[in-house]
Protein backbone atom coordinates (compact mmCIF):
# COMPACT_ATOMS: atom_id res chain seq x y z
CA UNK A 1 0.00 0.00 0.00
CA UNK A 2 2.52 2.58 1.14
CA UNK A 3 4.91 1.81 -1.69
CA UNK A 4 2.69 3.22 -4.43
CA UNK A 5 1.39 5.87 -2.05
CA UNK A 6 4.40 7.95 -1.05
CA UNK A 7 2.11 10.44 0.74
CA UNK A 8 1.82 9.84 4.42
CA UNK A 9 -0.79 11.89 6.23
CA UNK A 10 1.61 14.32 7.82
CA UNK A 11 1.96 18.09 7.78
CA UNK A 12 4.94 17.86 5.48
CA UNK A 13 3.06 15.95 2.88
CA UNK A 14 0.11 18.26 3.09
CA UNK A 15 2.47 21.21 2.58
CA UNK A 16 4.22 19.45 -0.28
CA UNK A 17 0.91 18.71 -1.96
CA UNK A 18 -0.29 22.26 -1.48
CA UNK A 19 2.82 23.89 -2.86
CA UNK A 20 3.11 21.45 -5.77
CA UNK A 21 -0.52 21.90 -6.75
CA UNK A 22 -0.26 25.67 -6.41
CA UNK A 23 2.82 25.60 -8.61
CA UNK A 24 0.82 23.60 -11.14
CA UNK A 25 -1.99 26.13 -10.95
CA UNK A 26 0.42 28.99 -11.70
CA UNK A 27 1.89 27.08 -14.68
CA UNK A 28 -1.59 26.18 -15.83
CA UNK A 29 -2.73 29.80 -15.65
CA UNK A 30 0.37 31.26 -17.25
CA UNK A 31 2.46 28.76 -19.18
CA UNK A 32 6.12 29.84 -19.06
CA UNK A 33 5.92 30.52 -22.81
CA UNK A 34 3.31 33.26 -22.15
CA UNK A 35 5.42 35.25 -19.71
CA UNK A 36 7.63 36.98 -22.29
CA UNK A 37 4.64 38.01 -24.36
CA UNK A 38 2.93 39.42 -21.27
CA UNK A 39 6.10 41.34 -20.40
CA UNK A 40 6.24 42.77 -23.91
CA UNK A 41 2.61 43.88 -23.68
CA UNK A 42 3.19 45.52 -20.31
CA UNK A 43 6.10 47.54 -21.68
CA UNK A 44 4.13 48.50 -24.74
CA UNK A 45 1.16 49.79 -22.79
CA UNK A 46 3.49 51.60 -20.39
CA UNK A 47 5.08 53.39 -23.35
CA UNK A 48 1.66 54.16 -24.77
CA UNK A 49 0.54 55.60 -21.44
CA UNK A 50 3.69 57.72 -21.37
CA UNK A 51 3.03 59.06 -24.88
CA UNK A 52 -0.61 59.77 -24.02
CA UNK A 53 0.56 61.60 -20.94
CA UNK A 54 3.03 63.67 -22.95
CA UNK A 55 0.36 64.51 -25.54
CA UNK A 56 -2.09 65.51 -22.84
CA UNK A 57 0.54 67.69 -21.18
CA UNK A 58 1.42 69.29 -24.49
CA UNK A 59 -2.22 70.02 -25.32
CA UNK A 60 -2.72 71.45 -21.86
CA UNK A 61 0.32 73.71 -22.18
CA UNK A 62 -0.96 74.89 -25.56
CA UNK A 63 -4.41 75.57 -24.16
CA UNK A 64 -3.03 77.53 -21.25
CA UNK A 65 -0.76 79.52 -23.55
CA UNK A 66 -3.70 80.22 -25.83
CA UNK A 67 -5.88 81.40 -22.96
CA UNK A 68 -3.14 83.58 -21.55
CA UNK A 69 -2.56 85.07 -24.95
CA UNK A 70 -6.27 85.87 -25.37
CA UNK A 71 -6.48 87.30 -21.86
CA UNK A 72 -3.51 89.56 -22.52
CA UNK A 73 -5.00 90.63 -25.83
CA UNK A 74 -8.48 91.58 -24.57
CA UNK A 75 -7.74 94.81 -22.69
CA UNK A 76 -5.47 95.98 -25.48
CA UNK A 77 -7.97 95.57 -28.29
CA UNK A 78 -9.76 98.77 -27.29
CA UNK A 79 -6.83 100.94 -28.25
CA UNK A 80 -6.71 99.62 -31.84
CA UNK A 81 -8.48 101.10 -34.86
CA UNK A 82 -11.76 99.33 -35.54
CA UNK A 83 -10.62 97.28 -38.53
CA UNK A 84 -7.44 96.03 -36.88
CA UNK A 85 -9.41 95.12 -33.78
CA UNK A 86 -11.87 93.18 -35.91
CA UNK A 87 -9.04 91.31 -37.66
CA UNK A 88 -7.47 90.25 -34.38
CA UNK A 89 -10.84 89.13 -33.03
CA UNK A 90 -11.50 86.99 -36.06
CA UNK A 91 -7.99 85.54 -36.07
CA UNK A 92 -7.44 84.83 -32.40
CA UNK A 93 -10.87 84.50 -30.82
CA UNK A 94 -12.98 83.09 -33.61
CA UNK A 95 -10.00 81.06 -34.88
CA UNK A 96 -10.41 81.97 -38.54
CA UNK A 97 -7.57 81.54 -40.97
CA UNK A 98 -6.16 84.68 -42.64
CA UNK A 99 -7.88 83.60 -45.87
CA UNK A 100 -11.28 83.40 -44.12
CA UNK A 101 -10.73 86.78 -42.50
CA UNK A 102 -9.85 88.24 -45.87
CA UNK A 103 -13.08 86.90 -47.33
CA UNK A 104 -15.16 88.03 -44.36
CA UNK A 105 -13.83 91.59 -44.56
CA UNK A 106 -13.57 91.70 -48.33
CA UNK A 107 -9.88 92.55 -48.40
CA UNK A 108 -6.86 90.66 -49.69
CA UNK A 109 -5.10 88.08 -47.58
CA UNK A 110 -1.85 90.02 -47.85
CA UNK A 111 -3.63 93.00 -46.46
CA UNK A 112 -4.97 90.94 -43.56
CA UNK A 113 -1.49 89.76 -42.71
CA UNK A 114 -0.05 93.24 -42.90
CA UNK A 115 -2.78 94.75 -40.75
CA UNK A 116 -2.64 92.01 -38.12
CA UNK A 117 1.15 92.21 -37.97
CA UNK A 118 0.95 95.96 -37.51
CA UNK A 119 -1.74 95.63 -34.86
CA UNK A 120 0.25 93.10 -32.89
CA UNK A 121 3.38 95.16 -33.18
CA UNK A 122 1.41 98.08 -31.91
CA UNK A 123 0.30 96.06 -28.93
CA UNK A 124 3.98 95.88 -28.09
CA UNK A 125 4.33 92.13 -28.20
CA UNK A 126 7.00 91.56 -30.80
CA UNK A 127 7.15 87.85 -30.08
CA UNK A 128 3.63 87.31 -31.39
CA UNK A 129 4.25 88.78 -34.82
CA UNK A 130 5.25 85.40 -36.16
CA UNK A 131 1.55 84.52 -36.10
CA UNK B 1 17.07 53.34 -16.63
CA UNK B 2 18.86 50.36 -18.14
CA UNK B 3 19.48 48.89 -14.70
CA UNK B 4 15.92 49.62 -13.63
CA UNK B 5 14.61 47.90 -16.73
CA UNK B 6 16.58 44.77 -16.05
CA UNK B 7 15.44 44.80 -12.47
CA UNK B 8 11.81 45.11 -13.51
CA UNK B 9 12.15 42.35 -16.12
CA UNK B 10 13.57 39.97 -13.54
CA UNK B 11 10.79 40.87 -11.12
CA UNK B 12 8.16 40.37 -13.80
CA UNK B 13 9.49 36.96 -14.84
CA UNK B 14 9.62 35.85 -11.22
CA UNK B 15 6.28 37.16 -10.06
CA UNK B 16 3.82 37.49 -12.96
CA UNK B 17 2.42 33.95 -12.92
CA UNK B 18 2.21 34.06 -9.14
CA UNK B 19 0.35 37.35 -9.28
CA UNK B 20 -2.19 35.92 -11.72
CA UNK B 21 -2.54 32.92 -9.44
CA UNK B 22 -3.00 35.21 -6.44
CA UNK B 23 -6.03 36.73 -8.13
CA UNK B 24 -7.34 33.30 -9.13
CA UNK B 25 -7.10 32.24 -5.49
CA UNK B 26 -9.24 35.24 -4.61
CA UNK B 27 -11.91 33.88 -6.94
CA UNK B 28 -11.32 35.83 -10.16
CA UNK B 29 -11.53 34.04 -13.48
CA UNK B 30 -8.54 33.60 -15.76
CA UNK B 31 -9.24 36.51 -18.06
CA UNK B 32 -9.86 39.08 -15.35
CA UNK B 33 -6.88 37.79 -13.36
CA UNK B 34 -4.56 38.22 -16.35
CA UNK B 35 -5.91 41.63 -17.36
CA UNK B 36 -5.69 42.95 -13.81
CA UNK B 37 -2.19 41.51 -13.32
CA UNK B 38 -0.98 43.15 -16.53
CA UNK B 39 -2.51 46.49 -15.60
CA UNK B 40 -0.91 46.37 -12.16
CA UNK B 41 2.46 45.40 -13.66
CA UNK B 42 2.21 48.25 -16.15
CA UNK B 43 1.65 50.72 -13.34
CA UNK B 44 4.52 49.20 -11.40
CA UNK B 45 6.79 49.62 -14.40
CA UNK B 46 5.78 53.25 -14.78
CA UNK B 47 6.69 54.08 -11.18
CA UNK B 48 9.31 51.42 -10.57
CA UNK B 49 11.81 53.72 -8.91
CA UNK B 50 9.34 54.76 -6.21
CA UNK B 51 8.03 51.33 -5.19
CA UNK B 52 9.58 49.90 -2.05
CA UNK B 53 8.02 46.45 -1.99
CA UNK B 54 6.99 45.53 -5.56
CA UNK B 55 5.47 42.13 -4.74
CA UNK B 56 3.16 43.60 -2.13
CA UNK B 57 2.48 46.68 -4.26
CA UNK B 58 1.33 44.78 -7.35
CA UNK B 59 -0.89 42.54 -5.23
CA UNK B 60 -2.72 45.46 -3.69
CA UNK B 61 -3.11 47.25 -7.01
CA UNK B 62 -4.05 44.13 -8.99
CA UNK B 63 -6.78 43.26 -6.51
CA UNK B 64 -8.35 46.70 -6.95
CA UNK B 65 -8.12 46.36 -10.73
CA UNK B 66 -9.64 42.88 -10.70
CA UNK B 67 -12.49 44.01 -8.52
CA UNK B 68 -13.21 46.88 -10.88
CA UNK B 69 -13.10 44.63 -13.97
CA UNK B 70 -15.36 42.16 -12.23
CA UNK B 71 -17.89 44.85 -11.41
CA UNK B 72 -17.86 46.10 -14.98
CA UNK B 73 -18.46 42.61 -16.25
CA UNK B 74 -21.19 41.89 -13.73
CA UNK B 75 -22.89 45.10 -14.83
CA UNK B 76 -22.73 44.04 -18.47
CA UNK B 77 -24.11 40.66 -17.50
CA UNK B 78 -26.94 42.36 -15.68
CA UNK B 79 -27.73 44.47 -18.72
CA UNK B 80 -27.74 41.29 -20.80
CA UNK B 81 -30.23 39.72 -18.40
CA UNK B 82 -32.50 42.73 -18.68
CA UNK B 83 -32.20 42.68 -22.47
CA UNK B 84 -32.86 38.95 -22.58
CA UNK B 85 -35.95 39.26 -20.43
CA UNK B 86 -37.36 41.75 -22.84
CA UNK B 87 -36.78 39.43 -25.79
CA UNK B 88 -37.86 36.15 -24.21
CA UNK B 89 -37.37 34.24 -20.98
CA UNK B 90 -33.95 32.81 -21.82
CA UNK B 91 -31.54 33.04 -18.87
CA UNK B 92 -27.99 34.11 -19.71
CA UNK B 93 -25.25 32.15 -18.00
CA UNK B 94 -24.02 33.55 -14.70
CA UNK B 95 -20.36 34.57 -14.42
CA UNK B 96 -18.29 31.42 -14.17
CA UNK B 97 -15.01 31.83 -12.26
CA UNK B 98 -13.62 28.77 -14.04
CA UNK B 99 -14.53 29.66 -17.59
CA UNK B 100 -11.92 28.98 -20.25
CA UNK B 101 -9.88 27.03 -17.79
CA UNK B 102 -8.98 23.34 -17.87
CA UNK B 103 -8.05 22.17 -14.38
CA UNK B 104 -6.79 18.90 -12.97
CA UNK B 105 -8.80 17.47 -10.13
CA UNK B 106 -6.53 18.47 -7.26
CA UNK B 107 -5.99 21.95 -8.70
CA UNK B 108 -9.73 22.42 -8.78
CA UNK B 109 -10.03 21.00 -5.27
CA UNK B 110 -7.58 23.53 -3.82
CA UNK B 111 -9.18 26.42 -5.68
CA UNK B 112 -12.66 25.37 -4.62
CA UNK B 113 -11.52 25.10 -1.02
CA UNK B 114 -9.90 28.56 -1.06
CA UNK B 115 -12.76 30.19 -2.86
CA UNK B 116 -15.23 28.76 -0.36
CA UNK B 117 -13.46 30.51 2.54
CA UNK B 118 -14.78 33.73 4.06
CA UNK B 119 -13.24 36.66 2.19
CA UNK B 120 -10.71 37.78 4.81
CA UNK B 121 -9.44 34.21 5.37
CA UNK B 122 -9.18 33.73 1.64
CA UNK B 123 -7.13 36.90 1.26
CA UNK B 124 -4.79 36.12 4.14
CA UNK B 125 -4.26 32.61 2.80
CA UNK B 126 -3.53 33.89 -0.71
CA UNK B 127 -0.80 36.19 0.64
CA UNK B 128 0.58 33.44 2.82
CA UNK B 129 0.76 31.00 -0.09
CA UNK B 130 2.72 33.66 -1.98
CA UNK B 131 5.33 33.54 0.76
CA UNK B 132 4.41 36.55 2.89
CA UNK B 133 4.88 36.19 6.64
CA UNK B 134 1.97 36.89 9.02
CA UNK B 135 3.55 40.16 10.21
CA UNK B 136 3.89 41.37 6.61
CA UNK B 137 0.34 40.29 5.77
CA UNK B 138 -0.93 42.16 8.82
CA UNK B 139 0.78 45.29 7.57
CA UNK B 140 -0.36 45.05 3.94
CA UNK B 141 -3.95 44.09 4.71
CA UNK B 142 -4.16 46.44 7.67
CA UNK B 143 -5.06 43.78 10.23
CA UNK B 144 -3.83 42.84 13.68
CA UNK B 145 -1.14 40.12 13.48
CA UNK B 146 -3.21 37.95 15.81
CA UNK B 147 -6.17 38.21 13.45
CA UNK B 148 -3.96 37.18 10.55
CA UNK B 149 -2.72 34.15 12.42
CA UNK B 150 -6.25 33.15 13.37
CA UNK B 151 -7.44 33.51 9.77
CA UNK B 152 -4.48 31.44 8.64
CA UNK B 153 -5.30 28.69 11.11
CA UNK B 154 -8.86 28.44 9.88
CA UNK B 155 -7.89 28.61 6.22
CA UNK B 156 -5.24 25.96 6.67
CA UNK B 157 -7.69 23.70 8.44
CA UNK B 158 -10.15 24.02 5.58
CA UNK B 159 -7.44 23.28 3.05
CA UNK B 160 -6.26 20.32 5.06
CA UNK B 161 -9.76 18.91 5.08
CA UNK B 162 -9.73 19.08 1.30
CA UNK B 163 -6.41 17.30 1.27
CA UNK B 164 -7.75 14.61 3.60
CA UNK B 165 -10.67 14.05 1.28
CA UNK B 166 -8.52 13.68 -1.81
CA UNK B 167 -5.74 11.68 -0.18
CA UNK B 168 -7.33 10.09 2.83
CA UNK B 169 -10.10 7.93 1.50
CA UNK B 170 -8.04 5.13 0.02
CA UNK B 171 -5.75 5.29 3.03
CA UNK B 172 -8.65 4.91 5.44
CA UNK B 173 -10.26 2.07 3.60
CA UNK B 174 -7.03 0.17 3.03
Coordinates of C-alpha atoms in Angstrom, one line a residue:
Chain A
X1 CA 0.0 0.0 0.0
X2 CA 2.5 2.6 1.1
X3 CA 4.9 1.8 -1.7
X4 CA 2.7 3.2 -4.4
X5 CA 1.4 5.9 -2.0
X6 CA 4.4 7.9 -1.0
X7 CA 2.1 10.4 0.7
X8 CA 1.8 9.8 4.4
X9 CA -0.8 11.9 6.2
X10 CA 1.6 14.3 7.8
X11 CA 2.0 18.1 7.8
X12 CA 4.9 17.9 5.5
X13 CA 3.1 16.0 2.9
X14 CA 0.1 18.3 3.1
X15 CA 2.5 21.2 2.6
X16 CA 4.2 19.4 -0.3
X17 CA 0.9 18.7 -2.0
X18 CA -0.3 22.3 -1.5
X19 CA 2.8 23.9 -2.9
X20 CA 3.1 21.5 -5.8
X21 CA -0.5 21.9 -6.7
X22 CA -0.3 25.7 -6.4
X23 CA 2.8 25.6 -8.6
X24 CA 0.8 23.6 -11.1
X25 CA -2.0 26.1 -11.0
X26 CA 0.4 29.0 -11.7
X27 CA 1.9 27.1 -14.7
X28 CA -1.6 26.2 -15.8
X29 CA -2.7 29.8 -15.7
X30 CA 0.4 31.3 -17.2
X31 CA 2.5 28.8 -19.2
X32 CA 6.1 29.8 -19.1
X33 CA 5.9 30.5 -22.8
X34 CA 3.3 33.3 -22.2
X35 CA 5.4 35.3 -19.7
X36 CA 7.6 37.0 -22.3
X37 CA 4.6 38.0 -24.4
X38 CA 2.9 39.4 -21.3
X39 CA 6.1 41.3 -20.4
X40 CA 6.2 42.8 -23.9
X41 CA 2.6 43.9 -23.7
X42 CA 3.2 45.5 -20.3
X43 CA 6.1 47.5 -21.7
X44 CA 4.1 48.5 -24.7
X45 CA 1.2 49.8 -22.8
X46 CA 3.5 51.6 -20.4
X47 CA 5.1 53.4 -23.4
X48 CA 1.7 54.2 -24.8
X49 CA 0.5 55.6 -21.4
X50 CA 3.7 57.7 -21.4
X51 CA 3.0 59.1 -24.9
X52 CA -0.6 59.8 -24.0
X53 CA 0.6 61.6 -20.9
X54 CA 3.0 63.7 -23.0
X55 CA 0.4 64.5 -25.5
X56 CA -2.1 65.5 -22.8
X57 CA 0.5 67.7 -21.2
X58 CA 1.4 69.3 -24.5
X59 CA -2.2 70.0 -25.3
X60 CA -2.7 71.5 -21.9
X61 CA 0.3 73.7 -22.2
X62 CA -1.0 74.9 -25.6
X63 CA -4.4 75.6 -24.2
X64 CA -3.0 77.5 -21.3
X65 CA -0.8 79.5 -23.5
X66 CA -3.7 80.2 -25.8
X67 CA -5.9 81.4 -23.0
X68 CA -3.1 83.6 -21.5
X69 CA -2.6 85.1 -24.9
X70 CA -6.3 85.9 -25.4
X71 CA -6.5 87.3 -21.9
X72 CA -3.5 89.6 -22.5
X73 CA -5.0 90.6 -25.8
X74 CA -8.5 91.6 -24.6
X75 CA -7.7 94.8 -22.7
X76 CA -5.5 96.0 -25.5
X77 CA -8.0 95.6 -28.3
X78 CA -9.8 98.8 -27.3
X79 CA -6.8 100.9 -28.3
X80 CA -6.7 99.6 -31.8
X81 CA -8.5 101.1 -34.9
X82 CA -11.8 99.3 -35.5
X83 CA -10.6 97.3 -38.5
X84 CA -7.4 96.0 -36.9
X85 CA -9.4 95.1 -33.8
X86 CA -11.9 93.2 -35.9
X87 CA -9.0 91.3 -37.7
X88 CA -7.5 90.2 -34.4
X89 CA -10.8 89.1 -33.0
X90 CA -11.5 87.0 -36.1
X91 CA -8.0 85.5 -36.1
X92 CA -7.4 84.8 -32.4
X93 CA -10.9 84.5 -30.8
X94 CA -13.0 83.1 -33.6
X95 CA -10.0 81.1 -34.9
X96 CA -10.4 82.0 -38.5
X97 CA -7.6 81.5 -41.0
X98 CA -6.2 84.7 -42.6
X99 CA -7.9 83.6 -45.9
X100 CA -11.3 83.4 -44.1
X101 CA -10.7 86.8 -42.5
X102 CA -9.9 88.2 -45.9
X103 CA -13.1 86.9 -47.3
X104 CA -15.2 88.0 -44.4
X105 CA -13.8 91.6 -44.6
X106 CA -13.6 91.7 -48.3
X107 CA -9.9 92.5 -48.4
X108 CA -6.9 90.7 -49.7
X109 CA -5.1 88.1 -47.6
X110 CA -1.8 90.0 -47.8
X111 CA -3.6 93.0 -46.5
X112 CA -5.0 90.9 -43.6
X113 CA -1.5 89.8 -42.7
X114 CA -0.1 93.2 -42.9
X115 CA -2.8 94.7 -40.8
X116 CA -2.6 92.0 -38.1
X117 CA 1.1 92.2 -38.0
X118 CA 0.9 96.0 -37.5
X119 CA -1.7 95.6 -34.9
X120 CA 0.3 93.1 -32.9
X121 CA 3.4 95.2 -33.2
X122 CA 1.4 98.1 -31.9
X123 CA 0.3 96.1 -28.9
X124 CA 4.0 95.9 -28.1
X125 CA 4.3 92.1 -28.2
X126 CA 7.0 91.6 -30.8
X127 CA 7.1 87.9 -30.1
X128 CA 3.6 87.3 -31.4
X129 CA 4.3 88.8 -34.8
X130 CA 5.3 85.4 -36.2
X131 CA 1.6 84.5 -36.1
Chain B
X1 CA 17.1 53.3 -16.6
X2 CA 18.9 50.4 -18.1
X3 CA 19.5 48.9 -14.7
X4 CA 15.9 49.6 -13.6
X5 CA 14.6 47.9 -16.7
X6 CA 16.6 44.8 -16.1
X7 CA 15.4 44.8 -12.5
X8 CA 11.8 45.1 -13.5
X9 CA 12.1 42.3 -16.1
X10 CA 13.6 40.0 -13.5
X11 CA 10.8 40.9 -11.1
X12 CA 8.2 40.4 -13.8
X13 CA 9.5 37.0 -14.8
X14 CA 9.6 35.8 -11.2
X15 CA 6.3 37.2 -10.1
X16 CA 3.8 37.5 -13.0
X17 CA 2.4 33.9 -12.9
X18 CA 2.2 34.1 -9.1
X19 CA 0.4 37.3 -9.3
X20 CA -2.2 35.9 -11.7
X21 CA -2.5 32.9 -9.4
X22 CA -3.0 35.2 -6.4
X23 CA -6.0 36.7 -8.1
X24 CA -7.3 33.3 -9.1
X25 CA -7.1 32.2 -5.5
X26 CA -9.2 35.2 -4.6
X27 CA -11.9 33.9 -6.9
X28 CA -11.3 35.8 -10.2
X29 CA -11.5 34.0 -13.5
X30 CA -8.5 33.6 -15.8
X31 CA -9.2 36.5 -18.1
X32 CA -9.9 39.1 -15.4
X33 CA -6.9 37.8 -13.4
X34 CA -4.6 38.2 -16.3
X35 CA -5.9 41.6 -17.4
X36 CA -5.7 43.0 -13.8
X37 CA -2.2 41.5 -13.3
X38 CA -1.0 43.2 -16.5
X39 CA -2.5 46.5 -15.6
X40 CA -0.9 46.4 -12.2
X41 CA 2.5 45.4 -13.7
X42 CA 2.2 48.3 -16.1
X43 CA 1.6 50.7 -13.3
X44 CA 4.5 49.2 -11.4
X45 CA 6.8 49.6 -14.4
X46 CA 5.8 53.2 -14.8
X47 CA 6.7 54.1 -11.2
X48 CA 9.3 51.4 -10.6
X49 CA 11.8 53.7 -8.9
X50 CA 9.3 54.8 -6.2
X51 CA 8.0 51.3 -5.2
X52 CA 9.6 49.9 -2.1
X53 CA 8.0 46.4 -2.0
X54 CA 7.0 45.5 -5.6
X55 CA 5.5 42.1 -4.7
X56 CA 3.2 43.6 -2.1
X57 CA 2.5 46.7 -4.3
X58 CA 1.3 44.8 -7.3
X59 CA -0.9 42.5 -5.2
X60 CA -2.7 45.5 -3.7
X61 CA -3.1 47.3 -7.0
X62 CA -4.0 44.1 -9.0
X63 CA -6.8 43.3 -6.5
X64 CA -8.4 46.7 -7.0
X65 CA -8.1 46.4 -10.7
X66 CA -9.6 42.9 -10.7
X67 CA -12.5 44.0 -8.5
X68 CA -13.2 46.9 -10.9
X69 CA -13.1 44.6 -14.0
X70 CA -15.4 42.2 -12.2
X71 CA -17.9 44.9 -11.4
X72 CA -17.9 46.1 -15.0
X73 CA -18.5 42.6 -16.2
X74 CA -21.2 41.9 -13.7
X75 CA -22.9 45.1 -14.8
X76 CA -22.7 44.0 -18.5
X77 CA -24.1 40.7 -17.5
X78 CA -26.9 42.4 -15.7
X79 CA -27.7 44.5 -18.7
X80 CA -27.7 41.3 -20.8
X81 CA -30.2 39.7 -18.4
X82 CA -32.5 42.7 -18.7
X83 CA -32.2 42.7 -22.5
X84 CA -32.9 39.0 -22.6
X85 CA -36.0 39.3 -20.4
X86 CA -37.4 41.8 -22.8
X87 CA -36.8 39.4 -25.8
X88 CA -37.9 36.2 -24.2
X89 CA -37.4 34.2 -21.0
X90 CA -33.9 32.8 -21.8
X91 CA -31.5 33.0 -18.9
X92 CA -28.0 34.1 -19.7
X93 CA -25.3 32.1 -18.0
X94 CA -24.0 33.5 -14.7
X95 CA -20.4 34.6 -14.4
X96 CA -18.3 31.4 -14.2
X97 CA -15.0 31.8 -12.3
X98 CA -13.6 28.8 -14.0
X99 CA -14.5 29.7 -17.6
X100 CA -11.9 29.0 -20.2
X101 CA -9.9 27.0 -17.8
X102 CA -9.0 23.3 -17.9
X103 CA -8.1 22.2 -14.4
X104 CA -6.8 18.9 -13.0
X105 CA -8.8 17.5 -10.1
X106 CA -6.5 18.5 -7.3
X107 CA -6.0 22.0 -8.7
X108 CA -9.7 22.4 -8.8
X109 CA -10.0 21.0 -5.3
X110 CA -7.6 23.5 -3.8
X111 CA -9.2 26.4 -5.7
X112 CA -12.7 25.4 -4.6
X113 CA -11.5 25.1 -1.0
X114 CA -9.9 28.6 -1.1
X115 CA -12.8 30.2 -2.9
X116 CA -15.2 28.8 -0.4
X117 CA -13.5 30.5 2.5
X118 CA -14.8 33.7 4.1
X119 CA -13.2 36.7 2.2
X120 CA -10.7 37.8 4.8
X121 CA -9.4 34.2 5.4
X122 CA -9.2 33.7 1.6
X123 CA -7.1 36.9 1.3
X124 CA -4.8 36.1 4.1
X125 CA -4.3 32.6 2.8
X126 CA -3.5 33.9 -0.7
X127 CA -0.8 36.2 0.6
X128 CA 0.6 33.4 2.8
X129 CA 0.8 31.0 -0.1
X130 CA 2.7 33.7 -2.0
X131 CA 5.3 33.5 0.8
X132 CA 4.4 36.5 2.9
X133 CA 4.9 36.2 6.6
X134 CA 2.0 36.9 9.0
X135 CA 3.6 40.2 10.2
X136 CA 3.9 41.4 6.6
X137 CA 0.3 40.3 5.8
X138 CA -0.9 42.2 8.8
X139 CA 0.8 45.3 7.6
X140 CA -0.4 45.1 3.9
X141 CA -4.0 44.1 4.7
X142 CA -4.2 46.4 7.7
X143 CA -5.1 43.8 10.2
X144 CA -3.8 42.8 13.7
X145 CA -1.1 40.1 13.5
X146 CA -3.2 38.0 15.8
X147 CA -6.2 38.2 13.4
X148 CA -4.0 37.2 10.5
X149 CA -2.7 34.2 12.4
X150 CA -6.2 33.2 13.4
X151 CA -7.4 33.5 9.8
X152 CA -4.5 31.4 8.6
X153 CA -5.3 28.7 11.1
X154 CA -8.9 28.4 9.9
X155 CA -7.9 28.6 6.2
X156 CA -5.2 26.0 6.7
X157 CA -7.7 23.7 8.4
X158 CA -10.1 24.0 5.6
X159 CA -7.4 23.3 3.0
X160 CA -6.3 20.3 5.1
X161 CA -9.8 18.9 5.1
X162 CA -9.7 19.1 1.3
X163 CA -6.4 17.3 1.3
X164 CA -7.8 14.6 3.6
X165 CA -10.7 14.0 1.3
X166 CA -8.5 13.7 -1.8
X167 CA -5.7 11.7 -0.2
X168 CA -7.3 10.1 2.8
X169 CA -10.1 7.9 1.5
X170 CA -8.0 5.1 0.0
X171 CA -5.8 5.3 3.0
X172 CA -8.7 4.9 5.4
X173 CA -10.3 2.1 3.6
X174 CA -7.0 0.2 3.0

